[in-house]
PDB file of C-alpha atoms in Angstrom:
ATOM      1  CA  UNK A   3     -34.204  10.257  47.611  1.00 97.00           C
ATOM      2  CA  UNK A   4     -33.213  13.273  49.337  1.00 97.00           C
ATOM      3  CA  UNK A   5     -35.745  15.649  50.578  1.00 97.00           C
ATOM      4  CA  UNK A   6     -35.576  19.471  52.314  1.00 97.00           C
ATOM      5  CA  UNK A   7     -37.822  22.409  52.658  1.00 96.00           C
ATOM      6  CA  UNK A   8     -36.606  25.403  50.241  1.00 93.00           C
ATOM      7  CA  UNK A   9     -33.352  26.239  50.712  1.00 94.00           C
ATOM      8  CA  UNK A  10     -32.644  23.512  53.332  1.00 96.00           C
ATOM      9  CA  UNK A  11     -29.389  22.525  51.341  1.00 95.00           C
ATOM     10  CA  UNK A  12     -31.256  19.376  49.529  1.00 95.00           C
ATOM     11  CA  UNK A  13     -28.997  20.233  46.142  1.00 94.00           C
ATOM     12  CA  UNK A  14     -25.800  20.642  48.530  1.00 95.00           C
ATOM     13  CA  UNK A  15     -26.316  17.437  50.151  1.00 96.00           C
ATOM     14  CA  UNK A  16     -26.944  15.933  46.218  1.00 95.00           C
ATOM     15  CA  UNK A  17     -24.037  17.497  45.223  1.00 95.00           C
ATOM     16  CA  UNK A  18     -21.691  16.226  48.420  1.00 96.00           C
ATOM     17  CA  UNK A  19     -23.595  12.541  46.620  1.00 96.00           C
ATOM     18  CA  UNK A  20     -22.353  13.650  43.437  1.00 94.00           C
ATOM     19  CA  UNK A  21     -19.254  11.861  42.998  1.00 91.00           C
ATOM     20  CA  UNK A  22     -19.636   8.461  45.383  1.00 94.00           C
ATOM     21  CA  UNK A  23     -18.725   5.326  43.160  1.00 92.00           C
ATOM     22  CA  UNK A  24     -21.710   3.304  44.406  1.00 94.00           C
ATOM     23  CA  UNK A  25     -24.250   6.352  43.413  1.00 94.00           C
ATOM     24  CA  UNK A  26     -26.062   7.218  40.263  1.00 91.00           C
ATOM     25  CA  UNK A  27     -27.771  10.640  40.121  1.00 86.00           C
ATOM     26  CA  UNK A  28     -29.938  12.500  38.083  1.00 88.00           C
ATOM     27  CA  UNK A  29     -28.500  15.762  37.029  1.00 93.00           C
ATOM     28  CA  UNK A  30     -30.433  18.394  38.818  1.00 93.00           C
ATOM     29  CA  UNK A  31     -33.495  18.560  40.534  1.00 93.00           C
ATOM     30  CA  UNK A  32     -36.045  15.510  39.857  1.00 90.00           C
ATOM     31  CA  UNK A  33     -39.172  17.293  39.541  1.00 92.00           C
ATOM     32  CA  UNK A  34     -41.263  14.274  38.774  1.00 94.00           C
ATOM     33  CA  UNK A  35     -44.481  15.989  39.800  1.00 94.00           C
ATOM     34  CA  UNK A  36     -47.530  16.496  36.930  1.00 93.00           C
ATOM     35  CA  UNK A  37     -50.811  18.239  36.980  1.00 90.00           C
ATOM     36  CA  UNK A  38     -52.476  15.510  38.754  1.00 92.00           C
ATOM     37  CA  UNK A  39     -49.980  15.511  41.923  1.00 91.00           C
ATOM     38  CA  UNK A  40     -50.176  17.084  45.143  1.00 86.00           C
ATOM     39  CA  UNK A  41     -49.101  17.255  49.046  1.00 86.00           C
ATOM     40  CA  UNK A  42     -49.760  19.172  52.093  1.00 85.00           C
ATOM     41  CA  UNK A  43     -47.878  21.605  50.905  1.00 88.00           C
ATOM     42  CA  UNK A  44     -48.317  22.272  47.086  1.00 86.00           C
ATOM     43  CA  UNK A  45     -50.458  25.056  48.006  1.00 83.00           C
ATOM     44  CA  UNK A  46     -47.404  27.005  48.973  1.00 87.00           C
ATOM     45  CA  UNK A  47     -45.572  25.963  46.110  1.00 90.00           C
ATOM     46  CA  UNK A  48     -45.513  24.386  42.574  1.00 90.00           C
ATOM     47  CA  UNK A  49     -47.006  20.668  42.014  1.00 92.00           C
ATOM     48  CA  UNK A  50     -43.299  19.604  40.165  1.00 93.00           C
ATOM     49  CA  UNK A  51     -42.332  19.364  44.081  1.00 93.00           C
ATOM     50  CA  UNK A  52     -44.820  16.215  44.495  1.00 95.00           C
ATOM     51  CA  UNK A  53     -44.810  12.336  43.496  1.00 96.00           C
ATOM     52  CA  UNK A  54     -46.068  11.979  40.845  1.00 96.00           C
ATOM     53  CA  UNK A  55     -49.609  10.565  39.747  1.00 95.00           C
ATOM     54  CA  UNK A  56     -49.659   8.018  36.872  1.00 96.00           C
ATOM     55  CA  UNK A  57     -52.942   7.340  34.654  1.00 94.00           C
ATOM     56  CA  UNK A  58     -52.768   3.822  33.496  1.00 88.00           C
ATOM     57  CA  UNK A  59     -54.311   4.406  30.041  1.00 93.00           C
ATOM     58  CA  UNK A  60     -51.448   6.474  28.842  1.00 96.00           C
ATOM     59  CA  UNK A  61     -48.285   5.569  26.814  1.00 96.00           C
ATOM     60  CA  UNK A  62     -45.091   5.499  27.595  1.00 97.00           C
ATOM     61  CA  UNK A  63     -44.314   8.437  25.462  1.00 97.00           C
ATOM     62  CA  UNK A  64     -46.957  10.259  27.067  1.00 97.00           C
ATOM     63  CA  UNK A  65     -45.580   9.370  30.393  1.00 97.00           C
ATOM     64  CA  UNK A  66     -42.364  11.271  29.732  1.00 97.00           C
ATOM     65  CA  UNK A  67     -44.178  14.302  28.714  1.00 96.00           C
ATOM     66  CA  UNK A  68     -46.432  13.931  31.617  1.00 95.00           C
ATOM     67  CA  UNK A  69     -43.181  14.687  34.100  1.00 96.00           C
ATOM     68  CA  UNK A  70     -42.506  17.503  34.474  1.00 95.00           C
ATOM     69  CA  UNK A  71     -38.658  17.615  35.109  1.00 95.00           C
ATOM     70  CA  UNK A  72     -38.083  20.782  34.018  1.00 95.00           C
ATOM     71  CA  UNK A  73     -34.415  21.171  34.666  1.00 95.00           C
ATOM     72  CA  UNK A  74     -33.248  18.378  32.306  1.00 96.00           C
ATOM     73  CA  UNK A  75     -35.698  19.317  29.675  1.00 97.00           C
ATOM     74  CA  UNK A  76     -35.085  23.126  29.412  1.00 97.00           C
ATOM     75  CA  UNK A  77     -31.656  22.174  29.386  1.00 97.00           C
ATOM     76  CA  UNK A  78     -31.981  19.575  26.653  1.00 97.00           C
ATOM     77  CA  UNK A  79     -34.140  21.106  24.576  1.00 97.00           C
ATOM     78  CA  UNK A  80     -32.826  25.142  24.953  1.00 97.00           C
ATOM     79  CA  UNK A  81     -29.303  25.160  26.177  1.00 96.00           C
ATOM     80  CA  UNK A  82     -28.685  28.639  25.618  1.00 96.00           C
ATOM     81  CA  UNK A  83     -31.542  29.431  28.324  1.00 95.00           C
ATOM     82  CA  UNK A  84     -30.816  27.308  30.824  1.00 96.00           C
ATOM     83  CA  UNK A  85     -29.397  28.079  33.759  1.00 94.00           C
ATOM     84  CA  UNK A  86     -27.097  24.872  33.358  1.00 95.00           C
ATOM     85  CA  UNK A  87     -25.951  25.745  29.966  1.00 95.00           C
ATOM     86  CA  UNK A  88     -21.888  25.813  31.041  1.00 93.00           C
ATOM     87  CA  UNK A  89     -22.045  21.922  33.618  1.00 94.00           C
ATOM     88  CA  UNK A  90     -20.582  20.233  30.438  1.00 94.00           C
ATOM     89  CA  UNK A  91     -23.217  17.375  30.495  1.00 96.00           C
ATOM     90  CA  UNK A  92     -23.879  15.455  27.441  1.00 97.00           C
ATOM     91  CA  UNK A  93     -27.232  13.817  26.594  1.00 97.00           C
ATOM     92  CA  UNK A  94     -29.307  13.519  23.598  1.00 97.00           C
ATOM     93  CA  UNK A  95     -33.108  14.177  24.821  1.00 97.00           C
ATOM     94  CA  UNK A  96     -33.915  11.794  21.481  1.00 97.00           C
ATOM     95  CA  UNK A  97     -31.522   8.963  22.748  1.00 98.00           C
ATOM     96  CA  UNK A  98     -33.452   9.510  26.131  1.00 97.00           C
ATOM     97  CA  UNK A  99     -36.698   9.406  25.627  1.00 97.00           C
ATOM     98  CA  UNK A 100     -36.139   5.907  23.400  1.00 97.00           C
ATOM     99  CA  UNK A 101     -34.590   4.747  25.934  1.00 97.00           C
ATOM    100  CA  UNK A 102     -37.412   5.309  28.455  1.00 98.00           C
ATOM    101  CA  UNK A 103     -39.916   3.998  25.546  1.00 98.00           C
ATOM    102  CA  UNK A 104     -37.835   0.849  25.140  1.00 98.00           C
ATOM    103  CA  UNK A 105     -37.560   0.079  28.771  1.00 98.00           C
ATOM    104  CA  UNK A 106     -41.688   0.495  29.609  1.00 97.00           C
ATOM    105  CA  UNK A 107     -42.164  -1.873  26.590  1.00 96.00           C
ATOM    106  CA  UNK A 108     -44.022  -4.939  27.592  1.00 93.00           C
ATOM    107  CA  UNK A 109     -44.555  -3.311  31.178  1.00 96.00           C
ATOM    108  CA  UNK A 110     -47.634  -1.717  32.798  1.00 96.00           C
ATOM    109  CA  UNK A 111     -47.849   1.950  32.656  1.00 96.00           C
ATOM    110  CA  UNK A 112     -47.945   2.718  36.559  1.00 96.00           C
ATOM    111  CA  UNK A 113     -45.853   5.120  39.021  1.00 97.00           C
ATOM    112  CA  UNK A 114     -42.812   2.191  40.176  1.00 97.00           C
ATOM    113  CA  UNK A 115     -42.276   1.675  36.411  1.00 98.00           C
ATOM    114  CA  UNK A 116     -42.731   5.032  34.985  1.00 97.00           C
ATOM    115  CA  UNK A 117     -39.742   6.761  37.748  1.00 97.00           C
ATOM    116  CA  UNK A 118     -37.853   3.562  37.180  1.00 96.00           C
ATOM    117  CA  UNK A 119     -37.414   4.252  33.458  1.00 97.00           C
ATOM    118  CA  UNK A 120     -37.434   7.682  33.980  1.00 96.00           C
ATOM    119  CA  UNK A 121     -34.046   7.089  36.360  1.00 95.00           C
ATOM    120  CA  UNK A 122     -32.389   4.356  34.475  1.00 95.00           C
ATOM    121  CA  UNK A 123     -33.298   6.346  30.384  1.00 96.00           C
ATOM    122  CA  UNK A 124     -31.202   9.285  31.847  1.00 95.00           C
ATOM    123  CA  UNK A 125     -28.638   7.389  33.149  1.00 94.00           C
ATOM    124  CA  UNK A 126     -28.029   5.537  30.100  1.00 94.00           C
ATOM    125  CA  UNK A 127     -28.153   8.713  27.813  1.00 96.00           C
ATOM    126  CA  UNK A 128     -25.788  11.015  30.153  1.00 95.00           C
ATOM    127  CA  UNK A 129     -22.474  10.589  27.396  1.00 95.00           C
ATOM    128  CA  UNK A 130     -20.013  11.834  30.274  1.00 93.00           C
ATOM    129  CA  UNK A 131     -21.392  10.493  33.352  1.00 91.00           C
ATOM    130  CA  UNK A 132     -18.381  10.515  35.863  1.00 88.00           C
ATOM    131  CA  UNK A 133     -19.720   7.031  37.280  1.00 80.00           C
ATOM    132  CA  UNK A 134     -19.944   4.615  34.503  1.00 74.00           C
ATOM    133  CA  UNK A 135     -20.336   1.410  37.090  1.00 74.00           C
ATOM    134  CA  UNK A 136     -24.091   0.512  38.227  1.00 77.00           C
ATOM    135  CA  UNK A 137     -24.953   1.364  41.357  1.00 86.00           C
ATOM    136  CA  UNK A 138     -27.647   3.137  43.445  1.00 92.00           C
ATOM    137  CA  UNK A 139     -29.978   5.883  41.813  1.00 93.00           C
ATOM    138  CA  UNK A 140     -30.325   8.742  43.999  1.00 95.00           C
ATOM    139  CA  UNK A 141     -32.946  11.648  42.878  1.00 94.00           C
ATOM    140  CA  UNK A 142     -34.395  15.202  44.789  1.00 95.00           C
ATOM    141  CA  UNK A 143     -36.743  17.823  44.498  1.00 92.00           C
ATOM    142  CA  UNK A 144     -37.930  19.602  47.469  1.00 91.00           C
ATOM    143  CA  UNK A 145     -40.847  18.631  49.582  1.00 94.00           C
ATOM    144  CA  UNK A 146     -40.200  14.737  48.310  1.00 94.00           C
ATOM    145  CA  UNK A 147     -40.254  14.316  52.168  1.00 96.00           C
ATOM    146  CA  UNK A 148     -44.159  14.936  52.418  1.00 95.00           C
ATOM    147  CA  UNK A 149     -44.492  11.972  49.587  1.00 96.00           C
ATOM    148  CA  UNK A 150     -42.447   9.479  52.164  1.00 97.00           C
ATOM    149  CA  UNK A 151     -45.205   6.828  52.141  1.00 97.00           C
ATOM    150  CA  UNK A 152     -45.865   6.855  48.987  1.00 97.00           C
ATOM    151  CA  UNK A 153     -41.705   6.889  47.780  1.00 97.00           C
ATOM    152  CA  UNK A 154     -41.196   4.238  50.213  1.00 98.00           C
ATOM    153  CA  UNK A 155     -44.670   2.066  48.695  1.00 98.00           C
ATOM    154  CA  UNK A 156     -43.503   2.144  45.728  1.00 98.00           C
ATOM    155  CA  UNK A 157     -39.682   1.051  45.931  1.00 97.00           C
ATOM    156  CA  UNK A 158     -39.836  -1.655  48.782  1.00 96.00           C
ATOM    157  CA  UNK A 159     -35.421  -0.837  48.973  1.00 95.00           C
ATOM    158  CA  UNK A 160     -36.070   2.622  48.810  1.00 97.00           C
ATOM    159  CA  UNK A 161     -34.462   5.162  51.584  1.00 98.00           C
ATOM    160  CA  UNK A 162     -34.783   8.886  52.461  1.00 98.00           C
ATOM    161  CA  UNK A 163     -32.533  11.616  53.647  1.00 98.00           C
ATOM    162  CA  UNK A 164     -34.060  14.852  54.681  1.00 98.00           C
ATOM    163  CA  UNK A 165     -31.918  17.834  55.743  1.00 98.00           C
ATOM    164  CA  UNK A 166     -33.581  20.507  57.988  1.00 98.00           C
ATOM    165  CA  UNK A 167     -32.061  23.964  58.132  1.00 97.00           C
ATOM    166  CA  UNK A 168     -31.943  26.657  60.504  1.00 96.00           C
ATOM    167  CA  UNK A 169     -35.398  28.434  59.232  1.00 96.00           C
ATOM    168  CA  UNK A 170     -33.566  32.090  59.840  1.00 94.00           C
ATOM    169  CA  UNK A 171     -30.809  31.146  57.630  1.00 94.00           C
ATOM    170  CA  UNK A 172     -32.674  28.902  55.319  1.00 94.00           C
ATOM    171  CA  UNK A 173     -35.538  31.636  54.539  1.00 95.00           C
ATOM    172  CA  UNK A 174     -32.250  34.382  54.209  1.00 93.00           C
ATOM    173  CA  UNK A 175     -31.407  32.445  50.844  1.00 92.00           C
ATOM    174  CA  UNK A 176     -35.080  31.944  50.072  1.00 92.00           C
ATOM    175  CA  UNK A 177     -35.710  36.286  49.861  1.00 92.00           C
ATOM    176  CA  UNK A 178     -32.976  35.819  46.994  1.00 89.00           C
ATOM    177  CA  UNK A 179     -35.592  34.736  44.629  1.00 86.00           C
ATOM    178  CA  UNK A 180     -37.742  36.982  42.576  1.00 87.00           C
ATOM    179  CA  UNK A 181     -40.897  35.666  43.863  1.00 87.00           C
ATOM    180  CA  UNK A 182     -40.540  34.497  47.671  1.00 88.00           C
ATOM    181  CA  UNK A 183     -43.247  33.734  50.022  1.00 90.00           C
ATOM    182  CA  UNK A 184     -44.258  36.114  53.122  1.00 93.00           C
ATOM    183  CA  UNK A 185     -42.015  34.807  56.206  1.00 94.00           C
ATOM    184  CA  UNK A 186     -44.972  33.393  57.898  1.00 95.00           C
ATOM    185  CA  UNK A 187     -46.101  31.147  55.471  1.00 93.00           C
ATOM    186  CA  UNK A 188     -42.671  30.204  54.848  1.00 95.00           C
ATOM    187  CA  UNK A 189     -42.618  29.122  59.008  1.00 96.00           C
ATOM    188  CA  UNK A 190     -45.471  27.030  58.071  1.00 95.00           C
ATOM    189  CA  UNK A 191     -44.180  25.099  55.632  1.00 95.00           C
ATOM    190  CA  UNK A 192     -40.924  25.257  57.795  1.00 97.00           C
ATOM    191  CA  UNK A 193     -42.852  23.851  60.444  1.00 97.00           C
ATOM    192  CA  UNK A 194     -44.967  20.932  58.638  1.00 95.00           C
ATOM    193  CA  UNK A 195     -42.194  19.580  56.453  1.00 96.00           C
ATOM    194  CA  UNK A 196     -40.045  19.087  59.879  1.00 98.00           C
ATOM    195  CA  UNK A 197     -42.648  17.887  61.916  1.00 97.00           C
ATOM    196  CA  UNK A 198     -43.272  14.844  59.327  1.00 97.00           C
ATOM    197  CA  UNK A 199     -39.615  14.630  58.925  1.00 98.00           C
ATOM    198  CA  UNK A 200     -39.591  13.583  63.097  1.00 98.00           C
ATOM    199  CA  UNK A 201     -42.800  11.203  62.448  1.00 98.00           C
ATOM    200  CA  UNK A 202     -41.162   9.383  59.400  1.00 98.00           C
ATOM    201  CA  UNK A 203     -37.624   8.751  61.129  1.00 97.00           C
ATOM    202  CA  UNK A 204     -39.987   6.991  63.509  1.00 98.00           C
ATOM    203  CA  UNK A 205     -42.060   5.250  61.815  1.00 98.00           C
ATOM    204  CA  UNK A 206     -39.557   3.989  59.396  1.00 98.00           C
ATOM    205  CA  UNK A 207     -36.245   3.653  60.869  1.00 96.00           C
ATOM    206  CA  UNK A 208     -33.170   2.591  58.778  1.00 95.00           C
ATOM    207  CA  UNK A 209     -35.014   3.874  55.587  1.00 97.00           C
ATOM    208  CA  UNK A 210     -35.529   7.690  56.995  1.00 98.00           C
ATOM    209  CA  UNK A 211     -32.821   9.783  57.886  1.00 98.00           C
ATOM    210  CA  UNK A 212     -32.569  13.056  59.562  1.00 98.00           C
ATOM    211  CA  UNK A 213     -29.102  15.162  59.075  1.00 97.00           C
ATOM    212  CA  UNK A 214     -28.595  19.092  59.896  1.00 98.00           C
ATOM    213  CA  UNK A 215     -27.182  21.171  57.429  1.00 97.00           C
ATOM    214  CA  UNK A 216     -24.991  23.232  59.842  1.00 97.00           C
ATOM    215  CA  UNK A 217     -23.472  19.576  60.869  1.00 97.00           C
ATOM    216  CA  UNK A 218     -23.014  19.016  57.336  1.00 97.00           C
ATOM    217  CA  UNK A 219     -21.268  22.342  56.452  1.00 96.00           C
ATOM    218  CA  UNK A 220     -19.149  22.440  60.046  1.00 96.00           C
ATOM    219  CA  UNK A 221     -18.016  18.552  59.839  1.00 97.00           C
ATOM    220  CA  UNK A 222     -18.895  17.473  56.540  1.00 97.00           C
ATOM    221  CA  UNK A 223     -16.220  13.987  56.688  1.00 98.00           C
ATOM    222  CA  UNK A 224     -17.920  12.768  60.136  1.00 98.00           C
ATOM    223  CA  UNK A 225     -21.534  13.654  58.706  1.00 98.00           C
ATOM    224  CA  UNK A 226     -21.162  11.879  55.174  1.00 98.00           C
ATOM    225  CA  UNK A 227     -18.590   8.912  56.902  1.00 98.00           C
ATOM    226  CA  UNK A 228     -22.215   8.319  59.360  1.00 98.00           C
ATOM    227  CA  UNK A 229     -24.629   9.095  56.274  1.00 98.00           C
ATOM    228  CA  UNK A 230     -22.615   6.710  53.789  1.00 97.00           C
ATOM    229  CA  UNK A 231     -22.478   3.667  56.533  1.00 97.00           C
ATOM    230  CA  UNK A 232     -26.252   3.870  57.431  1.00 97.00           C
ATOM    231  CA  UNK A 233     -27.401   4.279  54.025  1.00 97.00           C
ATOM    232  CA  UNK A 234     -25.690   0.878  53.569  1.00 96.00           C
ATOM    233  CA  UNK A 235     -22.668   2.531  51.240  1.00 96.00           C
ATOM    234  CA  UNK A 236     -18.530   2.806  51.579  1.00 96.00           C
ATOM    235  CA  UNK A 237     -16.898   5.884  53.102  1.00 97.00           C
ATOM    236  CA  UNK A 238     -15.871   8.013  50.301  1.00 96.00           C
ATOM    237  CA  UNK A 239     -13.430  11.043  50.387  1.00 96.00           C
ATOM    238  CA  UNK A 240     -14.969  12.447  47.357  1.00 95.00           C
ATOM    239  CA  UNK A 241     -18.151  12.804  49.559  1.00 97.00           C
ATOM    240  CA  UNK A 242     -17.299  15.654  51.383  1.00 97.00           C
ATOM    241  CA  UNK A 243     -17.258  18.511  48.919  1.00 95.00           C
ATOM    242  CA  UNK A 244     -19.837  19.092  46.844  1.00 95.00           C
ATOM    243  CA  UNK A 245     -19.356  18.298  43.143  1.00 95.00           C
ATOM    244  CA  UNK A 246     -21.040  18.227  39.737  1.00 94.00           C
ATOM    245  CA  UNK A 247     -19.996  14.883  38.009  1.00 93.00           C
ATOM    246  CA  UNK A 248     -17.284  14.699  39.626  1.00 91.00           C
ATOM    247  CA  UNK A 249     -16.195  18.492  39.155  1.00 93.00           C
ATOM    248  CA  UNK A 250     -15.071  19.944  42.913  1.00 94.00           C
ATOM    249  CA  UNK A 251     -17.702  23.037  42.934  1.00 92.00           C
ATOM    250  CA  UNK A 252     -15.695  24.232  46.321  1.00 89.00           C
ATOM    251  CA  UNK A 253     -13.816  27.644  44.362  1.00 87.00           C
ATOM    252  CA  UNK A 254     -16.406  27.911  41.982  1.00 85.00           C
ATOM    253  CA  UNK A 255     -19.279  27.456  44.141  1.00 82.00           C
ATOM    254  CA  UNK A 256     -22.667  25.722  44.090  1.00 83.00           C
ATOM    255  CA  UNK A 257     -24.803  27.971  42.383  1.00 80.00           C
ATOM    256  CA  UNK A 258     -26.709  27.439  39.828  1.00 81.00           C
ATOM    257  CA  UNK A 259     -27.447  24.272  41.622  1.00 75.00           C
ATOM    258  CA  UNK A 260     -29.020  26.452  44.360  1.00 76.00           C
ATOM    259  CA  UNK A 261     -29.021  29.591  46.139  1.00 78.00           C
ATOM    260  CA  UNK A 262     -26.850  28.573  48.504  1.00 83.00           C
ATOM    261  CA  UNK A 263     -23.539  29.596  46.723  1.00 84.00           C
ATOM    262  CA  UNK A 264     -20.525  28.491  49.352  1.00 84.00           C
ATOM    263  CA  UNK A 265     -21.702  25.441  52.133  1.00 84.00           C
ATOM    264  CA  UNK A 266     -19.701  26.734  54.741  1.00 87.00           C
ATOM    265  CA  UNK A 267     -20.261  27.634  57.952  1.00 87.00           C
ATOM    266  CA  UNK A 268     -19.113  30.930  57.459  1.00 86.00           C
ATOM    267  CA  UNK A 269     -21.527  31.645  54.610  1.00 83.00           C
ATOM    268  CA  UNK A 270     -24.615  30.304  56.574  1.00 81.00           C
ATOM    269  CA  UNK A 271     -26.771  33.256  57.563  1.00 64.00           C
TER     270      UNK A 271
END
């Protein structure tokens, strides 16, 4: 799982992920959050940026209803309005949610299973997935990195990667968006998310990992040759640039992945 604060470069680190052989991803942002979830910092922002809580006398179908994943879905379900409509990925949402059905069957409805499915039904119904070889699912939404017990609970095998940002530059893509927060509560959150980041490389090292984005962006074949070998993974060459299914995003940039449009070190504010 790879967590940031907003606009930390979580979906440029996803997308330098994006076309490893060993690595299976979700398409966009996880967003596995529901109406029941929450975190220190869901008061700042929406609960989709939260693990997710499971009731155990639901079915599976209401499971996948219950998550709230709303990149996948809008793009599934209304194309024309998403703001992924030209990526090229194929996946029938019907073909998907069977899939998840059929895999819960016979299992308990609870969290481990429910994200399992969730990961392994998407994989299964992306048509043109540009890694068609099992390997490693790797998921983010922001904030995951306040959820790091609970991630790390529930898949024993489980690591973390959390990227921390310059806040100046980080809150200078933020003010993009229609609706940002005041720069002071922004610090906040800055300041939390980071401070638990430092606590949870501690307490649980070899699982959590700590990289800088402006390392990443200035020297991105050392960083992702070091992030590859301690996640446990082969040096890849298709790691540093970030990609969509195996599509270099370098000219075209990485927008509408995020706000951050070119991951360069000239671009960073």
């Amino acid at each position: 799982m790879v967590g940031a604060y907003m606009e930390a470069g979580g979906n440029t680190l996803q997308r330098h992920l994006d076309s490893h052989h060993k690595l299976i991803h979700a398409p966009f942002e996880t967003q596995l959050g529901n109406k029941y979830s929450s975190n220190l910092l869901t008061s700042l922002y929406h609960f989709r940026y939260s693990w997710p809580i499971i009731p155990t006398d639901i079915s599976a179908l209401e499971a996948y209803d219950l998550l709230y994943d709303e990149e996948t879905k809008t793009y599934l379900r209304t194309k024309d309005r998403s703001k992924f409509r030209d990526c090229g990925m194929v996946m029938d949402e019907t073909f998907r949610k069977g899939m998840f059905c059929s895999l819960l069957k016979d299992k308990q409805i609870n969290r481990p299973n429910v994200i399992e499915a969730y990961y392994m039904a998407t994989y299964s119904a992306w048509d043109n997935h540009c890694n068609p070889n099992e390997g490693s699912f790797v998921g983010y939404y922001p904030l995951s990195t306040m959820d790091t017990d609970l991630i790390l609970s529930d898949f024993p095998n489980a690591q973390i990667v959390h990227i921390v940002r310059n806040p100046f530059s980080s809150y200078a893509d933020t003010i993009k968006r229609p609706f940002a927060i005041p720069f002071e509560k922004y610090l906040q959150g800055w300041n939390i998310i980071n401070h638990a980041a430092l606590v949870y490389s501690a307490k649980y090292k070899g699982r959590f990992h700590m990289i800088r984005y402006e390392d990443l962006v200035q020297y991105p074949k050392q960083m992702m040759d070091v992030l590859c070998l301690n996640l446990g993974l082969p040096t890849s060459d298709k790691t540093y640039y970030p990609s969509f299914n195996g599509r270099d995003l370098r000219q075209s940039g990485i927008r509408p992945w995020g706000t951050i449009i070119h991951a360069t070190p000239e671009a960073n504010f």
